[in-house]
Coordinates of C-alpha atoms in Angstrom, one line a residue:
M6 CA 9.9 -10.4 -33.2
D7 CA 10.9 -10.0 -36.8
R8 CA 10.6 -13.6 -38.2
M9 CA 7.8 -14.0 -40.7
E10 CA 6.8 -17.3 -39.2
Q11 CA 6.1 -15.6 -35.8
T12 CA 4.3 -12.7 -37.5
I13 CA 2.0 -15.2 -39.2
L14 CA 1.4 -17.0 -35.9
K15 CA 0.5 -13.7 -34.3
G16 CA -2.0 -13.0 -37.1
L17 CA -3.5 -16.5 -36.6
L18 CA -4.0 -15.8 -32.9
F19 CA -5.4 -12.2 -32.9
N20 CA -6.7 -11.3 -36.4
E21 CA -9.8 -13.3 -37.4
E22 CA -10.1 -11.6 -40.9
Y23 CA -6.4 -12.4 -41.7
T24 CA -6.9 -16.0 -40.5
R25 CA -9.9 -16.5 -42.8
Q26 CA -7.9 -15.2 -45.8
V27 CA -4.7 -17.2 -45.3
F28 CA -5.6 -20.2 -43.3
P29 CA -6.6 -22.5 -46.2
F30 CA -3.1 -21.9 -47.9
L31 CA -0.8 -22.4 -44.9
K32 CA 0.9 -25.8 -44.4
R33 CA 2.9 -27.2 -41.4
E34 CA 5.9 -27.9 -43.7
Y35 CA 6.3 -24.2 -44.3
F36 CA 7.4 -23.8 -40.7
H37 CA 10.9 -25.2 -40.6
E38 CA 11.8 -24.5 -36.9
R39 CA 10.2 -27.2 -34.7
P40 CA 8.8 -24.9 -32.0
E41 CA 7.0 -22.7 -34.6
Q42 CA 5.8 -25.7 -36.4
V43 CA 4.3 -27.1 -33.2
L44 CA 2.6 -23.8 -32.4
F45 CA 1.1 -23.8 -35.9
E46 CA -0.1 -27.4 -35.6
H47 CA -1.9 -26.7 -32.4
T48 CA -3.4 -23.5 -33.7
E49 CA -4.5 -25.3 -36.9
Q50 CA -6.1 -28.1 -34.9
H51 CA -8.1 -25.6 -32.8
V52 CA -9.3 -23.5 -35.7
T53 CA -10.3 -26.5 -37.7
Q54 CA -12.2 -28.1 -34.8
F55 CA -13.8 -25.1 -33.2
Q56 CA -13.8 -22.5 -36.1
A57 CA -12.4 -19.9 -33.6
L58 CA -9.0 -18.4 -32.8
P59 CA -7.3 -20.1 -29.8
T60 CA -6.3 -18.2 -26.7
R61 CA -3.0 -18.3 -24.9
E62 CA -4.4 -20.6 -22.2
V63 CA -5.8 -23.0 -24.9
L64 CA -2.4 -23.3 -26.6
V65 CA -0.5 -23.8 -23.3
I66 CA -2.9 -26.6 -22.3
S67 CA -2.7 -28.2 -25.7
L68 CA 1.1 -28.1 -25.7
T69 CA 1.3 -29.5 -22.1
E70 CA -1.0 -32.4 -23.0
N71 CA 1.3 -33.3 -25.9
E72 CA 4.5 -32.6 -24.1
T73 CA 5.7 -36.2 -24.6
N74 CA 6.0 -35.4 -28.4
L75 CA 8.5 -32.6 -27.6
S76 CA 11.8 -32.3 -26.0
Q77 CA 12.0 -30.1 -23.0
K78 CA 14.0 -27.6 -25.0
E79 CA 11.4 -27.5 -27.8
F80 CA 8.6 -27.1 -25.3
D81 CA 10.3 -24.3 -23.5
E82 CA 11.1 -22.5 -26.8
A83 CA 7.5 -22.9 -28.0
I84 CA 6.2 -21.3 -24.8
E85 CA 8.8 -18.6 -25.1
I86 CA 7.7 -17.7 -28.7
L87 CA 4.1 -17.8 -27.6
E88 CA 4.8 -15.3 -24.7
A89 CA 6.7 -13.0 -27.1
I90 CA 3.7 -13.0 -29.5
I91 CA 1.3 -12.2 -26.7
A92 CA 3.5 -9.3 -25.5
D93 CA 3.7 -8.0 -29.1
K94 CA 0.0 -8.3 -29.9
N95 CA -0.8 -4.5 -29.8
E96 CA 1.6 -3.9 -32.7
E97 CA -0.4 -5.2 -35.6
P98 CA 0.8 -4.7 -39.2
D99 CA -1.5 -3.6 -42.1
L100 CA -3.8 -6.4 -43.2
D101 CA -3.1 -6.1 -46.9
W102 CA 0.6 -6.2 -46.2
M103 CA 0.2 -9.2 -44.0
V104 CA -1.8 -11.1 -46.6
D105 CA 0.7 -10.2 -49.5
S106 CA 3.7 -11.1 -47.3
T107 CA 2.2 -14.4 -46.2
E108 CA 1.5 -15.3 -49.9
S109 CA 5.2 -14.6 -50.7
F110 CA 6.3 -16.6 -47.7
C111 CA 4.2 -19.6 -48.8
K112 CA 5.6 -19.4 -52.4
D113 CA 9.2 -19.2 -51.1
K114 CA 8.7 -22.1 -48.7
A115 CA 6.9 -24.2 -51.2
L116 CA 9.7 -23.7 -53.8
Y117 CA 12.4 -24.4 -51.2
N118 CA 10.7 -27.6 -50.1
G119 CA 10.2 -28.7 -53.7
V120 CA 13.9 -28.1 -54.5
M121 CA 15.0 -30.0 -51.3
E122 CA 12.6 -32.9 -52.1
S123 CA 14.0 -33.1 -55.6
I124 CA 17.6 -33.2 -54.3
Q125 CA 16.6 -36.1 -52.0
I126 CA 15.2 -38.0 -55.0
I127 CA 18.3 -37.3 -57.1
D128 CA 20.6 -38.4 -54.3
G129 CA 18.6 -41.6 -54.0
K130 CA 17.5 -40.8 -50.4
S131 CA 13.8 -41.0 -51.5
K132 CA 11.9 -43.9 -53.0
Q133 CA 10.1 -41.7 -55.4
S134 CA 11.0 -41.8 -59.1
K135 CA 13.0 -39.0 -60.7
N136 CA 10.0 -38.6 -63.2
V137 CA 8.0 -36.9 -60.5
I138 CA 10.5 -34.0 -60.1
P139 CA 9.0 -31.8 -62.8
E140 CA 5.5 -32.3 -61.2
I141 CA 6.9 -31.4 -57.7
L142 CA 8.5 -28.2 -58.9
S143 CA 5.5 -27.3 -61.0
D144 CA 3.2 -27.7 -58.0
A145 CA 5.6 -25.6 -55.9
L146 CA 5.7 -22.8 -58.5
S147 CA 1.9 -22.8 -58.8
V148 CA 1.2 -21.8 -55.1
S149 CA -0.9 -18.7 -54.9
F150 CA -3.7 -17.2 -52.8
D151 CA -7.1 -17.1 -54.5
Q152 CA -8.9 -14.1 -53.0
A153 CA -12.1 -14.5 -55.0
I154 CA -15.0 -15.1 -52.5
G155 CA -18.0 -14.8 -54.8
H156 CA -20.2 -12.5 -56.8
D157 CA -22.1 -9.8 -54.9
Y158 CA -25.4 -9.5 -56.7
I159 CA -25.9 -5.8 -55.9
E160 CA -22.4 -4.5 -55.6
D161 CA -21.0 -6.3 -58.6
T162 CA -23.6 -5.2 -61.2
D163 CA -21.0 -3.4 -63.4
E164 CA -18.9 -6.5 -63.7
R165 CA -22.1 -8.5 -64.5
Y166 CA -23.2 -6.1 -67.2
A167 CA -19.8 -6.1 -68.7
F168 CA -20.0 -9.9 -68.8
Y169 CA -23.3 -9.9 -70.6
H170 CA -21.7 -7.7 -73.4
R171 CA -18.3 -9.4 -73.5
K172 CA -17.7 -11.5 -76.5
E173 CA -16.9 -14.9 -75.2
E174 CA -13.7 -16.4 -76.5
K175 CA -14.6 -19.4 -78.6
V176 CA -12.8 -22.1 -80.6
P177 CA -14.6 -22.0 -84.0
F178 CA -15.3 -24.9 -86.3
D179 CA -14.6 -25.0 -90.0
L180 CA -18.2 -26.2 -90.5
D181 CA -20.9 -23.6 -90.8
Y182 CA -23.8 -25.4 -89.0
F183 CA -21.6 -26.4 -86.1
N184 CA -20.7 -22.7 -85.7
Q185 CA -24.4 -21.7 -85.9
V186 CA -25.6 -24.1 -83.2
T187 CA -22.7 -23.1 -80.8
K188 CA -22.8 -19.4 -81.5
G189 CA -19.3 -19.4 -83.0
G190 CA -17.6 -22.5 -81.6
V191 CA -17.0 -24.3 -78.4
A192 CA -16.1 -22.3 -75.3
K193 CA -13.2 -22.7 -72.8
K194 CA -13.9 -24.7 -69.6
T195 CA -16.4 -27.0 -71.3
L196 CA -16.9 -30.7 -72.0
N197 CA -18.2 -31.4 -75.5
I198 CA -19.4 -34.9 -76.5
L199 CA -20.1 -36.8 -79.7
L200 CA -22.5 -39.7 -79.5
A201 CA -22.4 -42.4 -82.3
G202 CA -22.7 -46.1 -82.9
T203 CA -19.7 -48.4 -83.2
N204 CA -17.7 -47.8 -86.4
V205 CA -19.8 -44.8 -87.4
G206 CA -17.0 -42.2 -87.1
K207 CA -16.4 -40.8 -83.6
S208 CA -12.7 -40.8 -84.1
L209 CA -13.0 -39.5 -87.7
C210 CA -15.0 -36.5 -86.5
M211 CA -12.6 -35.7 -83.6
C212 CA -9.5 -36.1 -85.9
H213 CA -11.2 -33.7 -88.4
F214 CA -11.8 -31.2 -85.6
A215 CA -8.2 -31.6 -84.4
A216 CA -6.9 -31.0 -87.9
S217 CA -9.1 -28.0 -88.5
Y218 CA -7.9 -26.4 -85.2
L219 CA -4.3 -27.1 -86.1
L220 CA -4.8 -25.3 -89.4
R221 CA -6.2 -22.3 -87.5
G222 CA -3.0 -22.0 -85.6
L223 CA -4.2 -23.6 -82.3
N224 CA -2.3 -26.0 -80.1
V225 CA -4.0 -29.4 -79.9
L226 CA -3.4 -32.4 -77.5
Y227 CA -5.0 -35.6 -78.7
I228 CA -5.2 -38.3 -76.0
T229 CA -6.1 -41.8 -77.4
C230 CA -7.1 -44.7 -75.2
E231 CA -8.2 -46.8 -78.2
M232 CA -5.9 -46.6 -81.2
S233 CA -2.2 -46.1 -81.3
E234 CA -0.6 -42.7 -81.6
E235 CA 0.5 -43.6 -85.2
R236 CA -3.1 -44.5 -86.2
I237 CA -4.4 -41.2 -85.0
A238 CA -1.6 -39.4 -86.8
E239 CA -2.4 -41.4 -89.9
R240 CA -6.0 -40.1 -89.9
I241 CA -4.8 -36.5 -89.5
D242 CA -2.3 -37.0 -92.3
A243 CA -5.1 -38.2 -94.6
N244 CA -7.1 -35.1 -93.7
L245 CA -4.3 -32.5 -94.0
L246 CA -2.3 -34.0 -96.8
D247 CA -5.4 -34.6 -98.9
I248 CA -4.4 -38.3 -99.4
P249 CA -6.8 -41.2 -99.0
L250 CA -6.0 -43.3 -95.9
D251 CA -5.2 -46.5 -97.8
D252 CA -2.8 -44.6 -100.1
L253 CA -0.6 -43.5 -97.2
E254 CA 1.1 -46.9 -97.0
E255 CA 2.0 -46.7 -100.7
I256 CA 3.2 -43.2 -101.4
P257 CA 7.0 -42.7 -101.7
Q258 CA 9.0 -41.3 -98.8
Q259 CA 10.0 -38.3 -100.9
T260 CA 6.4 -37.4 -101.8
F261 CA 5.3 -37.8 -98.1
D262 CA 8.2 -35.6 -97.0
I263 CA 7.3 -32.9 -99.5
G264 CA 3.7 -32.8 -98.3
I265 CA 4.8 -32.6 -94.6
N266 CA 7.3 -29.8 -95.4
K267 CA 4.6 -27.8 -97.2
L268 CA 2.2 -28.4 -94.3
K269 CA 4.9 -27.3 -91.8
A270 CA 5.4 -24.0 -93.6
K271 CA 1.8 -23.0 -93.2
L272 CA 1.1 -24.3 -89.7
N273 CA 1.4 -22.1 -86.6
G274 CA -0.2 -24.5 -84.2
R275 CA 1.3 -27.7 -82.8
L276 CA -0.2 -31.2 -82.3
F277 CA 0.8 -33.8 -79.7
I278 CA -0.8 -37.3 -79.6
K279 CA -0.5 -39.3 -76.5
E280 CA -1.5 -43.0 -76.1
Y281 CA -2.7 -44.7 -72.9
P282 CA -3.7 -48.3 -72.4
T283 CA -7.5 -48.9 -72.7
G284 CA -9.3 -48.5 -69.3
E285 CA -6.1 -47.5 -67.4
A286 CA -5.7 -43.7 -67.8
N287 CA -7.5 -41.0 -65.8
T288 CA -7.4 -37.3 -65.4
E289 CA -4.3 -37.5 -63.1
H290 CA -2.4 -39.1 -66.1
F291 CA -3.7 -36.4 -68.4
R292 CA -2.8 -33.7 -65.9
H293 CA 0.7 -35.2 -65.7
V294 CA 1.3 -35.2 -69.5
L295 CA 0.0 -31.6 -69.6
K296 CA 2.6 -30.5 -67.0
E297 CA 5.3 -32.5 -68.8
L298 CA 4.5 -30.9 -72.2
K299 CA 4.6 -27.5 -70.6
L300 CA 8.0 -28.1 -68.9
K301 CA 9.8 -30.1 -71.6
K302 CA 8.2 -28.8 -74.8
K303 CA 6.9 -25.4 -73.8
F304 CA 3.5 -26.6 -75.1
S305 CA 0.1 -25.7 -73.7
P306 CA -2.9 -26.9 -75.6
D307 CA -5.8 -24.7 -76.7
V308 CA -8.0 -27.8 -77.1
L309 CA -7.9 -31.2 -75.6
F310 CA -9.3 -34.4 -77.2
V311 CA -9.9 -37.6 -75.2
D312 CA -10.7 -40.6 -77.4
Y313 CA -12.9 -41.7 -75.8
I314 CA -14.6 -41.2 -72.4
N315 CA -16.0 -44.7 -71.8
I316 CA -12.6 -46.4 -72.0
C317 CA -10.9 -43.9 -69.5
A318 CA -10.6 -44.6 -65.8
S319 CA -11.8 -42.5 -62.9
S320 CA -9.3 -40.9 -60.6
R321 CA -11.7 -41.0 -57.7
L322 CA -13.5 -44.4 -58.0
N323 CA -11.9 -47.8 -58.1
Q324 CA -12.9 -49.5 -61.4
K325 CA -12.2 -52.9 -59.9
A326 CA -14.9 -52.4 -57.3
A327 CA -18.5 -53.3 -58.1
I328 CA -19.6 -49.7 -59.1
N329 CA -22.7 -48.8 -61.0
P330 CA -21.7 -47.8 -64.5
Y331 CA -23.9 -44.7 -64.2
L332 CA -21.8 -43.4 -61.3
Y333 CA -18.5 -44.5 -62.8
V334 CA -18.9 -42.8 -66.2
K335 CA -20.5 -39.8 -64.6
A336 CA -17.4 -39.5 -62.4
I337 CA -15.1 -39.6 -65.4
A338 CA -17.2 -36.9 -67.1
E339 CA -17.0 -34.7 -64.0
E340 CA -13.3 -35.2 -63.8
L341 CA -12.8 -34.3 -67.5
R342 CA -14.9 -31.2 -67.1
G343 CA -12.9 -30.3 -64.0
L344 CA -9.8 -30.6 -66.1
A345 CA -11.3 -28.3 -68.7
V346 CA -12.0 -25.7 -66.0
E347 CA -8.6 -26.1 -64.4
Y348 CA -6.7 -25.5 -67.7
A349 CA -9.4 -23.1 -69.2
I350 CA -9.6 -25.1 -72.4
P351 CA -12.5 -26.9 -74.2
V352 CA -12.4 -30.7 -74.0
W353 CA -13.8 -33.0 -76.7
S354 CA -14.6 -36.6 -76.2
A355 CA -17.0 -39.2 -77.5
T356 CA -19.3 -42.0 -76.3
Q357 CA -21.0 -45.1 -77.7
T358 CA -24.7 -45.6 -78.2
N359 CA -26.3 -48.5 -76.4
R360 CA -27.8 -51.5 -78.2
Q361 CA -31.1 -49.8 -78.9
G362 CA -29.4 -46.7 -80.2
F363 CA -27.1 -48.7 -82.6
A364 CA -30.1 -49.5 -84.8
N365 CA -31.9 -46.2 -84.2
S366 CA -32.1 -43.7 -87.1
D367 CA -33.1 -41.0 -84.7
I368 CA -30.8 -41.2 -81.7
D369 CA -31.8 -39.5 -78.4
L370 CA -30.1 -38.9 -75.1
T371 CA -31.6 -42.1 -73.7
D372 CA -29.5 -44.0 -76.3
T373 CA -26.3 -43.1 -74.5
A374 CA -24.4 -46.2 -73.4
E375 CA -23.6 -47.0 -69.8
S376 CA -24.5 -43.8 -68.1
F377 CA -27.1 -41.0 -68.4
G378 CA -24.8 -39.1 -66.1
L379 CA -22.6 -38.2 -69.0
P380 CA -25.1 -36.0 -70.9
A381 CA -26.0 -34.5 -67.5
T382 CA -22.4 -33.3 -67.1
A383 CA -21.6 -32.3 -70.7
D384 CA -22.0 -28.8 -72.0
F385 CA -22.6 -29.8 -75.6
M386 CA -23.6 -33.1 -77.0
A387 CA -24.4 -34.1 -80.5
A388 CA -25.3 -37.4 -82.1
I389 CA -23.6 -38.5 -85.3
I390 CA -26.1 -40.6 -87.3
E391 CA -25.4 -42.7 -90.3
T392 CA -28.1 -44.8 -92.1
E393 CA -27.6 -46.8 -95.3
D394 CA -29.1 -44.0 -97.4
L395 CA -26.8 -41.4 -95.8
E396 CA -23.8 -43.7 -96.2
K397 CA -24.5 -43.9 -100.0
L398 CA -24.7 -40.1 -100.1
G399 CA -21.5 -39.6 -98.1
Q400 CA -23.3 -37.7 -95.4
Y401 CA -23.8 -37.7 -91.6
L402 CA -27.0 -36.5 -89.9
V403 CA -26.1 -34.4 -86.8
K404 CA -28.7 -34.1 -84.1
Q405 CA -28.2 -31.7 -81.1
L406 CA -28.9 -33.6 -77.9
K407 CA -27.8 -31.0 -75.4
N408 CA -26.6 -27.4 -75.9
R409 CA -25.6 -24.8 -73.3
Y410 CA -24.4 -22.4 -76.0
K411 CA -27.7 -21.9 -77.7
D412 CA -31.3 -23.1 -77.9
K413 CA -31.0 -26.6 -79.4
A414 CA -34.4 -26.3 -81.1
L415 CA -32.8 -24.1 -83.7
N416 CA -31.1 -26.2 -86.4
K417 CA -31.8 -29.2 -84.1
K418 CA -30.8 -31.5 -87.0
F419 CA -28.5 -30.8 -90.0
C420 CA -26.4 -32.8 -92.5
I421 CA -22.7 -32.6 -93.1
G422 CA -20.6 -34.3 -95.8
V423 CA -18.1 -36.9 -95.0
D424 CA -15.1 -38.1 -97.0
K425 CA -14.1 -41.2 -95.2
P426 CA -11.0 -42.1 -97.2
K427 CA -9.6 -38.6 -96.3
M428 CA -11.0 -38.5 -92.8
R429 CA -12.7 -35.2 -93.6
L430 CA -16.0 -33.4 -92.9
Y431 CA -17.3 -30.6 -95.0
D432 CA -20.3 -28.3 -95.4
L433 CA -23.2 -29.2 -97.7
S434 CA -25.3 -26.8 -99.7
T435 CA -28.4 -25.4 -98.0
T436 CA -30.6 -27.6 -100.3
A437 CA -29.3 -30.6 -98.5
Q438 CA -30.9 -29.4 -95.2
T439 CA -34.4 -28.5 -96.5
N440 CA -36.1 -31.9 -96.1
I441 CA -34.7 -32.7 -92.7
V442 CA -37.5 -33.4 -90.2
D443 CA -37.6 -31.2 -87.1
S444 CA -34.5 -29.4 -88.3
G445 CA -35.5 -26.1 -86.7
Q446 CA -34.2 -24.1 -89.6
I447 CA -34.3 -20.3 -89.0
P448 CA -36.6 -18.7 -91.6
K449 CA -35.4 -15.8 -93.6
A450 CA -36.1 -12.5 -92.0
T451 CA -39.4 -11.0 -93.2
E452 CA -40.1 -7.3 -93.4
H453 CA -42.1 -7.6 -90.2
S454 CA -39.1 -9.2 -88.4
K455 CA -36.8 -6.5 -89.7
N456 CA -39.1 -3.8 -88.4
N457 CA -39.0 -5.6 -85.0
K458 CA -35.2 -5.5 -85.1
D459 CA -35.4 -1.7 -85.7
K460 CA -37.6 -1.4 -82.6
K461 CA -35.2 -3.4 -80.4
K462 CA -33.2 -0.4 -79.2
N463 CA -36.3 1.2 -77.8
R464 CA -37.9 -1.7 -76.0
F465 CA -35.6 -1.4 -73.1
D466 CA -36.2 2.3 -72.5
K467 CA -38.5 1.6 -69.6
I468 CA -37.8 -1.4 -67.4
Q469 CA -40.6 -2.1 -64.9
I470 CA -40.1 -4.4 -61.9

């Protein structure tokens, strides 16, 4: 017995540890010969239902009861293979070799099946569109065994200590106070939300962040469900070319081209903008464009913007059904955060204030429109507030609403400058922050606090439990 399929079947019948490790990754379509496929199907049914390995007698009875689905030849061959496996049970390969070989087997079969399915589509023998071929092949190439089974609190202390002292990779801002309140920028695998009233500047802020990341050499994907791709690009042009938004329509082509060429010479990052119809796109659409960009443009984003969350759709819930807005928007937020984790990138989005928050000069979490489930899911959430006085000064008041990066009581409120014609944010002098109520400004270190810092090294000498 030297076929890998039969070696896998033997492991599923006699090795419980092997079965626990590989069972979640095996699929019936990986077994191309009908008798072996049938044996796997019956083994799979038994393990799923009873959480135990089947015996020879169980499989024979199961095959006999379903004999009508098999030809006599297929039934006889399945029994013959089963008897050969039973006779060979004492010769058990090394577990690590078995798991590695099974992973290679699954990868090879997944790729073979993906190629064959793609050929069927190309030949017109399948009803699927040719546009799904890149996704089919990408899914086939991504097959792997995830052996991580959790963190052992006692045994994995070295890894945990290293984690405490590892500098987390962040995506920094070009704005000082945003860096302060996030300890250096937003982290990968996070959902970050801006809350603001209608026409206050949610898209302005996200376009500024996108432009600043691009200048830092990062790859940015900006998904818009509200404005067109050209309108988003227009705002980023105003920011990066230092040209007021209204003037872009009037500048000569030659001047515009010179500005773009100068910009191209100093940019290392890339920006893609993708438009979807309002209320129609969900994370499955976003996942598809991510795969397409990787395959066709060799582009993987470092940051993803979704403008904005309330006009996206859920990939799990039907928006046409009478669903509570709390559950629906919360589902979208969870799916976006799941996408952030899957691709190990930070995701930025925005949401509207409700009617009460629109007229509120001190926005709070309760002013979030439609669903309080959104702030419950987000890692970082900040309100962008603009009063008449602030508008005259060309400023936004930023208020931290939720912060998993740092204590939000520190610098809870701060001001930033806004140049609306050029779609740009900028730092203000420290004097602009001094009169902000409940700002949580960190006082300058006193001599006493400096002495305490000197003593910090010694205060962990004796740890008592």
